[in-house]
PDB file of C-alpha atoms in Angstrom:
ATOM      1  CA  UNK A 223     -54.209-126.600 156.139  1.00 65.00           C
ATOM      2  CA  UNK A 224     -55.226-126.488 152.130  1.00 66.00           C
ATOM      3  CA  UNK A 225     -58.629-127.722 152.513  1.00 66.00           C
ATOM      4  CA  UNK A 226     -58.992-124.852 155.477  1.00 63.00           C
ATOM      5  CA  UNK A 227     -57.855-122.370 152.706  1.00 64.00           C
ATOM      6  CA  UNK A 228     -59.938-123.515 149.972  1.00 67.00           C
ATOM      7  CA  UNK A 229     -62.920-123.322 152.329  1.00 59.00           C
ATOM      8  CA  UNK A 230     -62.201-120.183 153.414  1.00 59.00           C
ATOM      9  CA  UNK A 231     -62.107-119.106 149.778  1.00 62.00           C
ATOM     10  CA  UNK A 232     -65.414-120.762 149.158  1.00 62.00           C
ATOM     11  CA  UNK A 233     -66.967-118.803 152.142  1.00 61.00           C
ATOM     12  CA  UNK A 234     -66.040-115.172 152.039  1.00 60.00           C
ATOM     13  CA  UNK A 235     -68.338-114.660 148.782  1.00 61.00           C
ATOM     14  CA  UNK A 236     -71.223-115.257 151.098  1.00 57.00           C
ATOM     15  CA  UNK A 237     -70.307-112.803 153.919  1.00 59.00           C
ATOM     16  CA  UNK A 238     -72.259-110.171 152.288  1.00 61.00           C
ATOM     17  CA  UNK A 239     -69.197-107.653 151.863  1.00 54.00           C
ATOM     18  CA  UNK A 240     -69.778-105.582 148.836  1.00 60.00           C
ATOM     19  CA  UNK A 241     -66.682-103.173 147.390  1.00 56.00           C
ATOM     20  CA  UNK A 242     -66.977 -99.561 148.159  1.00 52.00           C
ATOM     21  CA  UNK A 243     -65.370 -98.943 144.781  1.00 53.00           C
ATOM     22  CA  UNK A 244     -66.818-101.638 142.438  1.00 53.00           C
ATOM     23  CA  UNK A 245     -66.391-100.919 138.881  1.00 53.00           C
ATOM     24  CA  UNK A 246     -63.325 -98.742 139.693  1.00 52.00           C
ATOM     25  CA  UNK A 247     -63.700 -95.180 138.116  1.00 53.00           C
ATOM     26  CA  UNK A 248     -66.512 -95.893 136.079  1.00 55.00           C
ATOM     27  CA  UNK A 249     -68.506 -97.590 139.065  1.00 59.00           C
ATOM     28  CA  UNK A 250     -71.521 -95.520 140.450  1.00 56.00           C
ATOM     29  CA  UNK A 251     -69.626 -94.358 144.371  1.00 60.00           C
ATOM     30  CA  UNK A 252     -67.047 -92.849 141.927  1.00 60.00           C
ATOM     31  CA  UNK A 253     -69.599 -91.265 139.523  1.00 60.00           C
ATOM     32  CA  UNK A 254     -71.092 -89.778 142.317  1.00 64.00           C
ATOM     33  CA  UNK A 255     -68.074 -88.559 144.062  1.00 70.00           C
ATOM     34  CA  UNK A 256     -66.950 -86.916 140.505  1.00 70.00           C
ATOM     35  CA  UNK A 257     -68.739 -84.113 140.226  1.00 77.00           C
ATOM     36  CA  UNK A 258     -68.294 -82.435 143.767  1.00 85.00           C
ATOM     37  CA  UNK A 259     -66.532 -79.152 143.825  1.00 88.00           C
ATOM     38  CA  UNK A 260     -64.748 -78.223 146.875  1.00 91.00           C
ATOM     39  CA  UNK A 261     -65.404 -74.584 148.028  1.00 92.00           C
ATOM     40  CA  UNK A 262     -62.766 -72.339 149.318  1.00 92.00           C
ATOM     41  CA  UNK A 263     -61.363 -73.008 153.073  1.00 94.00           C
ATOM     42  CA  UNK A 264     -59.968 -70.409 155.266  1.00 93.00           C
ATOM     43  CA  UNK A 265     -56.281 -70.353 156.505  1.00 93.00           C
ATOM     44  CA  UNK A 266     -53.408 -73.028 155.705  1.00 93.00           C
ATOM     45  CA  UNK A 267     -54.816 -75.678 157.292  1.00 94.00           C
ATOM     46  CA  UNK A 268     -57.842 -75.283 154.737  1.00 95.00           C
ATOM     47  CA  UNK A 269     -55.367 -74.843 151.686  1.00 95.00           C
ATOM     48  CA  UNK A 270     -53.811 -77.881 152.578  1.00 95.00           C
ATOM     49  CA  UNK A 271     -56.941 -79.757 153.267  1.00 95.00           C
ATOM     50  CA  UNK A 272     -58.624 -78.465 149.836  1.00 94.00           C
ATOM     51  CA  UNK A 273     -55.635 -79.942 148.302  1.00 94.00           C
ATOM     52  CA  UNK A 274     -56.230 -83.326 149.674  1.00 94.00           C
ATOM     53  CA  UNK A 275     -59.787 -83.620 148.879  1.00 93.00           C
ATOM     54  CA  UNK A 276     -59.196 -82.629 145.421  1.00 91.00           C
ATOM     55  CA  UNK A 277     -56.255 -85.423 145.148  1.00 89.00           C
ATOM     56  CA  UNK A 278     -58.758 -87.870 146.132  1.00 86.00           C
ATOM     57  CA  UNK A 279     -62.304 -86.487 144.641  1.00 85.00           C
ATOM     58  CA  UNK A 280     -60.654 -84.640 141.565  1.00 79.00           C
ATOM     59  CA  UNK A 281     -61.093 -81.286 140.034  1.00 72.00           C
ATOM     60  CA  UNK A 282     -65.106 -81.288 140.324  1.00 64.00           C
ATOM     61  CA  UNK A 283     -65.596 -80.432 136.767  1.00 70.00           C
ATOM     62  CA  UNK A 284     -69.261 -80.248 135.996  1.00 78.00           C
ATOM     63  CA  UNK A 285     -70.016 -80.154 139.322  1.00 79.00           C
ATOM     64  CA  UNK A 286     -73.240 -81.209 140.674  1.00 85.00           C
ATOM     65  CA  UNK A 287     -72.288 -80.927 144.353  1.00 87.00           C
ATOM     66  CA  UNK A 288     -70.434 -78.605 146.519  1.00 91.00           C
ATOM     67  CA  UNK A 289     -68.506 -79.792 149.556  1.00 93.00           C
ATOM     68  CA  UNK A 290     -68.501 -76.879 152.094  1.00 95.00           C
ATOM     69  CA  UNK A 291     -66.051 -77.516 154.896  1.00 96.00           C
ATOM     70  CA  UNK A 292     -65.376 -75.474 158.108  1.00 96.00           C
ATOM     71  CA  UNK A 293     -62.198 -76.372 160.037  1.00 96.00           C
ATOM     72  CA  UNK A 294     -61.125 -75.713 163.715  1.00 94.00           C
ATOM     73  CA  UNK A 295     -57.124 -76.176 164.230  1.00 94.00           C
ATOM     74  CA  UNK A 296     -56.302 -76.003 167.746  1.00 94.00           C
ATOM     75  CA  UNK A 297     -52.830 -76.652 169.718  1.00 91.00           C
ATOM     76  CA  UNK A 298     -53.448 -77.598 173.311  1.00 92.00           C
ATOM     77  CA  UNK A 299     -50.351 -77.462 175.688  1.00 87.00           C
ATOM     78  CA  UNK A 300     -50.144 -80.729 177.650  1.00 85.00           C
ATOM     79  CA  UNK A 301     -47.144 -81.840 179.662  1.00 79.00           C
ATOM     80  CA  UNK A 302     -46.225 -79.001 181.747  1.00 78.00           C
ATOM     81  CA  UNK A 303     -43.083 -78.663 183.775  1.00 80.00           C
ATOM     82  CA  UNK A 304     -42.253 -77.255 187.078  1.00 82.00           C
ATOM     83  CA  UNK A 305     -41.500 -74.006 185.653  1.00 82.00           C
ATOM     84  CA  UNK A 306     -44.411 -73.943 183.290  1.00 78.00           C
ATOM     85  CA  UNK A 307     -42.549 -75.095 180.113  1.00 81.00           C
ATOM     86  CA  UNK A 308     -44.992 -76.801 178.358  1.00 84.00           C
ATOM     87  CA  UNK A 309     -43.195 -80.611 177.155  1.00 86.00           C
ATOM     88  CA  UNK A 310     -46.302 -82.030 174.939  1.00 90.00           C
ATOM     89  CA  UNK A 311     -48.722 -80.786 172.673  1.00 90.00           C
ATOM     90  CA  UNK A 312     -51.422 -81.992 171.098  1.00 93.00           C
ATOM     91  CA  UNK A 313     -52.858 -80.912 167.679  1.00 94.00           C
ATOM     92  CA  UNK A 314     -56.776 -81.316 166.822  1.00 96.00           C
ATOM     93  CA  UNK A 315     -58.298 -80.872 163.293  1.00 96.00           C
ATOM     94  CA  UNK A 316     -61.643 -80.849 163.280  1.00 97.00           C
ATOM     95  CA  UNK A 317     -63.910 -80.423 159.962  1.00 96.00           C
ATOM     96  CA  UNK A 318     -67.646 -79.935 159.578  1.00 97.00           C
ATOM     97  CA  UNK A 319     -68.502 -80.539 156.464  1.00 96.00           C
ATOM     98  CA  UNK A 320     -72.045 -80.336 154.496  1.00 95.00           C
ATOM     99  CA  UNK A 321     -72.615 -81.732 150.865  1.00 93.00           C
ATOM    100  CA  UNK A 322     -74.694 -79.208 148.953  1.00 92.00           C
ATOM    101  CA  UNK A 323     -76.863 -80.076 145.609  1.00 89.00           C
ATOM    102  CA  UNK A 324     -76.158 -77.272 143.576  1.00 88.00           C
ATOM    103  CA  UNK A 325     -79.227 -77.800 141.785  1.00 89.00           C
ATOM    104  CA  UNK A 326     -81.846 -76.688 144.583  1.00 91.00           C
ATOM    105  CA  UNK A 327     -79.167 -75.533 147.501  1.00 90.00           C
ATOM    106  CA  UNK A 328     -80.355 -78.250 149.710  1.00 91.00           C
ATOM    107  CA  UNK A 329     -77.888 -80.109 151.890  1.00 93.00           C
ATOM    108  CA  UNK A 330     -78.025 -83.533 151.239  1.00 91.00           C
ATOM    109  CA  UNK A 331     -75.067 -84.422 153.934  1.00 91.00           C
ATOM    110  CA  UNK A 332     -74.138 -82.672 157.189  1.00 94.00           C
ATOM    111  CA  UNK A 333     -71.189 -84.775 159.252  1.00 95.00           C
ATOM    112  CA  UNK A 334     -68.193 -83.773 160.938  1.00 96.00           C
ATOM    113  CA  UNK A 335     -64.615 -85.497 160.935  1.00 96.00           C
ATOM    114  CA  UNK A 336     -61.103 -84.858 162.935  1.00 96.00           C
ATOM    115  CA  UNK A 337     -58.322 -86.440 164.315  1.00 96.00           C
ATOM    116  CA  UNK A 338     -55.443 -85.779 166.998  1.00 96.00           C
ATOM    117  CA  UNK A 339     -51.766 -85.686 166.965  1.00 95.00           C
ATOM    118  CA  UNK A 340     -49.014 -86.006 170.036  1.00 92.00           C
ATOM    119  CA  UNK A 341     -46.202 -83.598 169.462  1.00 91.00           C
ATOM    120  CA  UNK A 342     -43.130 -83.261 171.440  1.00 88.00           C
ATOM    121  CA  UNK A 343     -41.997 -79.854 172.420  1.00 90.00           C
ATOM    122  CA  UNK A 344     -38.204 -79.490 172.386  1.00 88.00           C
ATOM    123  CA  UNK A 345     -35.679 -76.932 173.239  1.00 87.00           C
ATOM    124  CA  UNK A 346     -35.300 -76.100 169.352  1.00 90.00           C
ATOM    125  CA  UNK A 347     -38.279 -73.604 168.843  1.00 90.00           C
ATOM    126  CA  UNK A 348     -37.490 -74.821 164.755  1.00 94.00           C
ATOM    127  CA  UNK A 349     -38.326 -78.155 165.803  1.00 92.00           C
ATOM    128  CA  UNK A 350     -41.014 -77.812 167.520  1.00 91.00           C
ATOM    129  CA  UNK A 351     -42.752 -75.500 164.711  1.00 92.00           C
ATOM    130  CA  UNK A 352     -41.637 -78.416 162.189  1.00 94.00           C
ATOM    131  CA  UNK A 353     -43.092 -80.938 164.552  1.00 93.00           C
ATOM    132  CA  UNK A 354     -46.229 -78.898 164.410  1.00 93.00           C
ATOM    133  CA  UNK A 355     -46.390 -77.893 160.429  1.00 94.00           C
ATOM    134  CA  UNK A 356     -45.584 -81.790 159.948  1.00 95.00           C
ATOM    135  CA  UNK A 357     -48.594 -82.594 162.190  1.00 95.00           C
ATOM    136  CA  UNK A 358     -50.972 -80.560 160.510  1.00 96.00           C
ATOM    137  CA  UNK A 359     -49.730 -82.067 156.817  1.00 96.00           C
ATOM    138  CA  UNK A 360     -50.597 -85.521 158.089  1.00 96.00           C
ATOM    139  CA  UNK A 361     -53.913 -84.647 159.979  1.00 96.00           C
ATOM    140  CA  UNK A 362     -55.330 -82.951 156.744  1.00 96.00           C
ATOM    141  CA  UNK A 363     -54.706 -86.181 154.811  1.00 96.00           C
ATOM    142  CA  UNK A 364     -56.473 -88.223 157.767  1.00 96.00           C
ATOM    143  CA  UNK A 365     -59.357 -86.121 157.747  1.00 97.00           C
ATOM    144  CA  UNK A 366     -59.556 -85.748 154.243  1.00 95.00           C
ATOM    145  CA  UNK A 367     -59.757 -89.237 153.951  1.00 94.00           C
ATOM    146  CA  UNK A 368     -62.231 -89.644 156.492  1.00 96.00           C
ATOM    147  CA  UNK A 369     -64.538 -87.193 154.931  1.00 94.00           C
ATOM    148  CA  UNK A 370     -64.259 -88.900 151.326  1.00 91.00           C
ATOM    149  CA  UNK A 371     -65.044 -92.531 152.641  1.00 91.00           C
ATOM    150  CA  UNK A 372     -68.132 -90.635 154.830  1.00 92.00           C
ATOM    151  CA  UNK A 373     -69.196 -89.279 150.996  1.00 89.00           C
ATOM    152  CA  UNK A 374     -68.805 -92.882 149.626  1.00 86.00           C
ATOM    153  CA  UNK A 375     -70.679 -94.607 152.097  1.00 86.00           C
ATOM    154  CA  UNK A 376     -73.425 -91.954 151.441  1.00 86.00           C
ATOM    155  CA  UNK A 377     -73.132 -92.230 147.884  1.00 82.00           C
ATOM    156  CA  UNK A 378     -73.449 -95.859 148.335  1.00 78.00           C
ATOM    157  CA  UNK A 379     -76.713 -95.672 150.221  1.00 80.00           C
ATOM    158  CA  UNK A 380     -78.151 -93.301 148.213  1.00 78.00           C
ATOM    159  CA  UNK A 381     -79.186 -94.023 144.953  1.00 65.00           C
ATOM    160  CA  UNK A 382     -80.208 -90.758 144.116  1.00 65.00           C
ATOM    161  CA  UNK A 383     -76.192 -89.717 144.068  1.00 62.00           C
ATOM    162  CA  UNK A 384     -75.397 -92.352 141.839  1.00 52.00           C
ATOM    163  CA  UNK A 385     -78.216 -92.267 139.597  1.00 45.00           C
ATOM    164  CA  UNK A 386     -77.464 -87.869 139.109  1.00 47.00           C
ATOM    165  CA  UNK A 387     -74.508 -88.337 136.700  1.00 45.00           C
TER     166      UNK A 387
END
């Protein structure tokens, strides 16, 4: 067993995987994502999304890029009883985002991200509203993580972004 672990440890560096955030805060991907300004996003969902993105990307000081995000937040009733009362809902948050180069206004990345959450509708209207709000908060974090991961992959694949800083 010990030999297998040693062989596995020796084989892992040869697999071709490269850490996305190699070098930490001073690494090429982190320095490319640092100068990204988050444009204002409409609504409560937009406020949550913008805060989640700022937490992950930073404050965008001396911004070279702007991230424009348009959200689609929807709640759909799924389970319906015989008396037409909804028993289950699905909250969907979809984001279309564009990374805009502020020097010439060109869009360097145009993509989408999204996630869904299921919500039980209970007799207490307060509990249902609380569950819908909690789902929105959680979905904002999930979609923000997806956007940042896509931006990081794009930054690693495009040395132009890394060299811009």
